[in-house]
PDB file of C-alpha atoms in Angstrom:
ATOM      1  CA  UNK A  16       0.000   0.000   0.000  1.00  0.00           C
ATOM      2  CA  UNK A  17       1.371   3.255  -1.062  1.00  0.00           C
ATOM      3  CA  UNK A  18       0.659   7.015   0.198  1.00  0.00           C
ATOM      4  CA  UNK A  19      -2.194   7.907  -1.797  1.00  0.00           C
ATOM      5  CA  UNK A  20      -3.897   3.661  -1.215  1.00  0.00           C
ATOM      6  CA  UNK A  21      -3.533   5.021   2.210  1.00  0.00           C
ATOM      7  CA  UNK A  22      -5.102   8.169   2.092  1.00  0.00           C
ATOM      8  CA  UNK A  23      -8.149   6.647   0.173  1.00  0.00           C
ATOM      9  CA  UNK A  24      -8.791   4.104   2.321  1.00  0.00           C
ATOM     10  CA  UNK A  25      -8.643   6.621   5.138  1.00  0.00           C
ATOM     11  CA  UNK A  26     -11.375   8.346   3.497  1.00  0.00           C
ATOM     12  CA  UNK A  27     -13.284   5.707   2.678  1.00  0.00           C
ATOM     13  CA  UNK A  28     -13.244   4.611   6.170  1.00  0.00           C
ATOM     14  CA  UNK A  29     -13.772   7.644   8.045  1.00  0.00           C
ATOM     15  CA  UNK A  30     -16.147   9.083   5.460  1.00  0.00           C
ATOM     16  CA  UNK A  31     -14.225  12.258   4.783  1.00  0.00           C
ATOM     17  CA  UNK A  32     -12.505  14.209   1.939  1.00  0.00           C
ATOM     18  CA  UNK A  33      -9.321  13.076   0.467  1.00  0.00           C
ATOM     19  CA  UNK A  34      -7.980  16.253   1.181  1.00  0.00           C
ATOM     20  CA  UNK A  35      -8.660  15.876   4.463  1.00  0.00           C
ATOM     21  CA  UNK A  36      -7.851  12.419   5.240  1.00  0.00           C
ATOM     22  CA  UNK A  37      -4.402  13.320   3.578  1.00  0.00           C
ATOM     23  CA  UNK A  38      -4.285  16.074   6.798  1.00  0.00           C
ATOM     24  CA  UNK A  39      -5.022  13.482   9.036  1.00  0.00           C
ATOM     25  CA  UNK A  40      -2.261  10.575   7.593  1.00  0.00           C
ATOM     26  CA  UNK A  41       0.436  13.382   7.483  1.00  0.00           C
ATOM     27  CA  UNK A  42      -0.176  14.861  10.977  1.00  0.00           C
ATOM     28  CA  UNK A  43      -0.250  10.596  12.223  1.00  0.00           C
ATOM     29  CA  UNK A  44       2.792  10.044  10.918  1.00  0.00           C
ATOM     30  CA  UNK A  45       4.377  13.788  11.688  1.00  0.00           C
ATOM     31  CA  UNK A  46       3.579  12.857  15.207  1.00  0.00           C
ATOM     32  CA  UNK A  47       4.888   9.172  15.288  1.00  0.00           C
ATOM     33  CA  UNK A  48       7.984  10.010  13.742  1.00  0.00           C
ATOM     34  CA  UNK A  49       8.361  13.182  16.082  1.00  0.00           C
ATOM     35  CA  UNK A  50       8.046  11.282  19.133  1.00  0.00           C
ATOM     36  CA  UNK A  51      10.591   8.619  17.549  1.00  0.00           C
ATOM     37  CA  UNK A  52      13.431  10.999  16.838  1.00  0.00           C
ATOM     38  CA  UNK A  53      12.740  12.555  20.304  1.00  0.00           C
ATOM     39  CA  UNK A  54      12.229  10.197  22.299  1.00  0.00           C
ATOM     40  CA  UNK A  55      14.422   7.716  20.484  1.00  0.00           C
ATOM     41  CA  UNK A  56      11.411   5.078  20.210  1.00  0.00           C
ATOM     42  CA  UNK A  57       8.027   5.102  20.124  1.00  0.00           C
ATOM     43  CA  UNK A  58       5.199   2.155  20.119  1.00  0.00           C
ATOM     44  CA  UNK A  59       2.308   2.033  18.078  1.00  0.00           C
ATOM     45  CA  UNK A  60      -0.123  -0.065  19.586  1.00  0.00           C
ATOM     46  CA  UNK A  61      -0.574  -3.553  17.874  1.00  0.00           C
ATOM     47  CA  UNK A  62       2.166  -2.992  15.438  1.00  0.00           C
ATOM     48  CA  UNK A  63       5.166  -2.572  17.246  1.00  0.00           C
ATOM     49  CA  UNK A  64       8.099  -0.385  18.123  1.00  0.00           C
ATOM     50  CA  UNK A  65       9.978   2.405  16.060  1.00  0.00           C
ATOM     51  CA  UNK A  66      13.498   2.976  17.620  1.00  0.00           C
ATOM     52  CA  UNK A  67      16.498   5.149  16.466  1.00  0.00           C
ATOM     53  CA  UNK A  68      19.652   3.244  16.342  1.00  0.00           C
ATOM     54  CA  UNK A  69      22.997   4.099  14.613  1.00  0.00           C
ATOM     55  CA  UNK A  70      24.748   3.173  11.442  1.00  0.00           C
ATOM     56  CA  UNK A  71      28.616   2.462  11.348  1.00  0.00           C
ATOM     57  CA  UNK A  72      30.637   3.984   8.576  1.00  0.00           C
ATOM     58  CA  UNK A  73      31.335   1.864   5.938  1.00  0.00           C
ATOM     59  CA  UNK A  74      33.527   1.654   2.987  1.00  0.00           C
ATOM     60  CA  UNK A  75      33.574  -0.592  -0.360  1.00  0.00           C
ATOM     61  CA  UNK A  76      34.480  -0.811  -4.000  1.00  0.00           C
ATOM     62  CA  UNK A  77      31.706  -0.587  -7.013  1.00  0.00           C
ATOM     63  CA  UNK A  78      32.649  -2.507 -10.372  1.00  0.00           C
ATOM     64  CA  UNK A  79      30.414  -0.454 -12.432  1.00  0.00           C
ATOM     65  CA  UNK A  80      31.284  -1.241 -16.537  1.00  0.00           C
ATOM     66  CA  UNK A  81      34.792  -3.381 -15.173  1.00  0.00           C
ATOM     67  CA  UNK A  82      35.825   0.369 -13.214  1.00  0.00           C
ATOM     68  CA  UNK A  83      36.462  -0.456  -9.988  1.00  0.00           C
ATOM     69  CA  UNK A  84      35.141   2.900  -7.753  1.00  0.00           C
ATOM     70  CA  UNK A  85      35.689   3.201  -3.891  1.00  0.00           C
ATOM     71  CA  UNK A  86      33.205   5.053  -2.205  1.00  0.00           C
ATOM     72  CA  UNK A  87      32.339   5.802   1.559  1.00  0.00           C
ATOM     73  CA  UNK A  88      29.763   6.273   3.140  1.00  0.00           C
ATOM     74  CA  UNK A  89      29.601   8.216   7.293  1.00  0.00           C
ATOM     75  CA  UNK A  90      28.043   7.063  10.732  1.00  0.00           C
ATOM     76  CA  UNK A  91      24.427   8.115  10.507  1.00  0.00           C
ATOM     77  CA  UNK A  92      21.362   7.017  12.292  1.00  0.00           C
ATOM     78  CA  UNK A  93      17.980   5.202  11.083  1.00  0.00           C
ATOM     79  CA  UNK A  94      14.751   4.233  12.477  1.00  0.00           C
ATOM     80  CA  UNK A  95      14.036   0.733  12.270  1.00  0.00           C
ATOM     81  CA  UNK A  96      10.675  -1.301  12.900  1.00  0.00           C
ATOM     82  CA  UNK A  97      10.501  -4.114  15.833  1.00  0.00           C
ATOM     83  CA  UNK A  98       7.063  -5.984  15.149  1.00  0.00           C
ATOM     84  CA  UNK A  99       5.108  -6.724  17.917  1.00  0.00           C
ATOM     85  CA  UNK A 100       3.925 -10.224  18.538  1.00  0.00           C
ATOM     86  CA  UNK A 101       0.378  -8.838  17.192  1.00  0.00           C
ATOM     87  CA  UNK A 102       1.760  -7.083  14.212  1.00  0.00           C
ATOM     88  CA  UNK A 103       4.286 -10.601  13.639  1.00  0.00           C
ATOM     89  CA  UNK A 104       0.218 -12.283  13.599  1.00  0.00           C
ATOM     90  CA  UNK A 105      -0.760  -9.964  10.759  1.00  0.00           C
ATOM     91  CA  UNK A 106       1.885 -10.560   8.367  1.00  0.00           C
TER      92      UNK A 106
END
């Protein structure tokens, strides 16, 4: 399901606009992701947990047309997805 899928089916659901249900998705997932990068996790109820965790740097070579090309790439962070025993029932 993509972004707009979404949307619809919020609409079609709630019995709104699709302007409006496209408020509502972006302000749900503003807020989740907010409270992830803040807090450095959040839980969403019957799906699971969003945490931040960090990425090591890492370095490799790309054989792109037989040209070998190093490239780098820095220590970041990411938010991954821990399914909850509910959301590992779902899928």
């Amino acid at each position: 399901m993509n972004k707009a899928e979404l949307i619809e089916a919020v609409a079609d659901k709630l019995e709104v606009s699709k302007a409006e249900a496209g408020r509502t998705v972006e302000t749900v997932i503003g807020t989740i992701i907010e409270g992830t990068v803040n807090d450095g996790e959040a839980t969403i109820p019957g799906l699971g947990k969003l945490k931040v965790v960090d990425t090591a740097a890492r370095s490799g070579v790309s054989k792109i047309g037989g040209v070998e090309k190093a490239w780098t790439k820095d220590a970041g962070h990411t938010i991954k997805l821990r399914l909850s025993t509910a959301g590992k029932k779902l899928v």
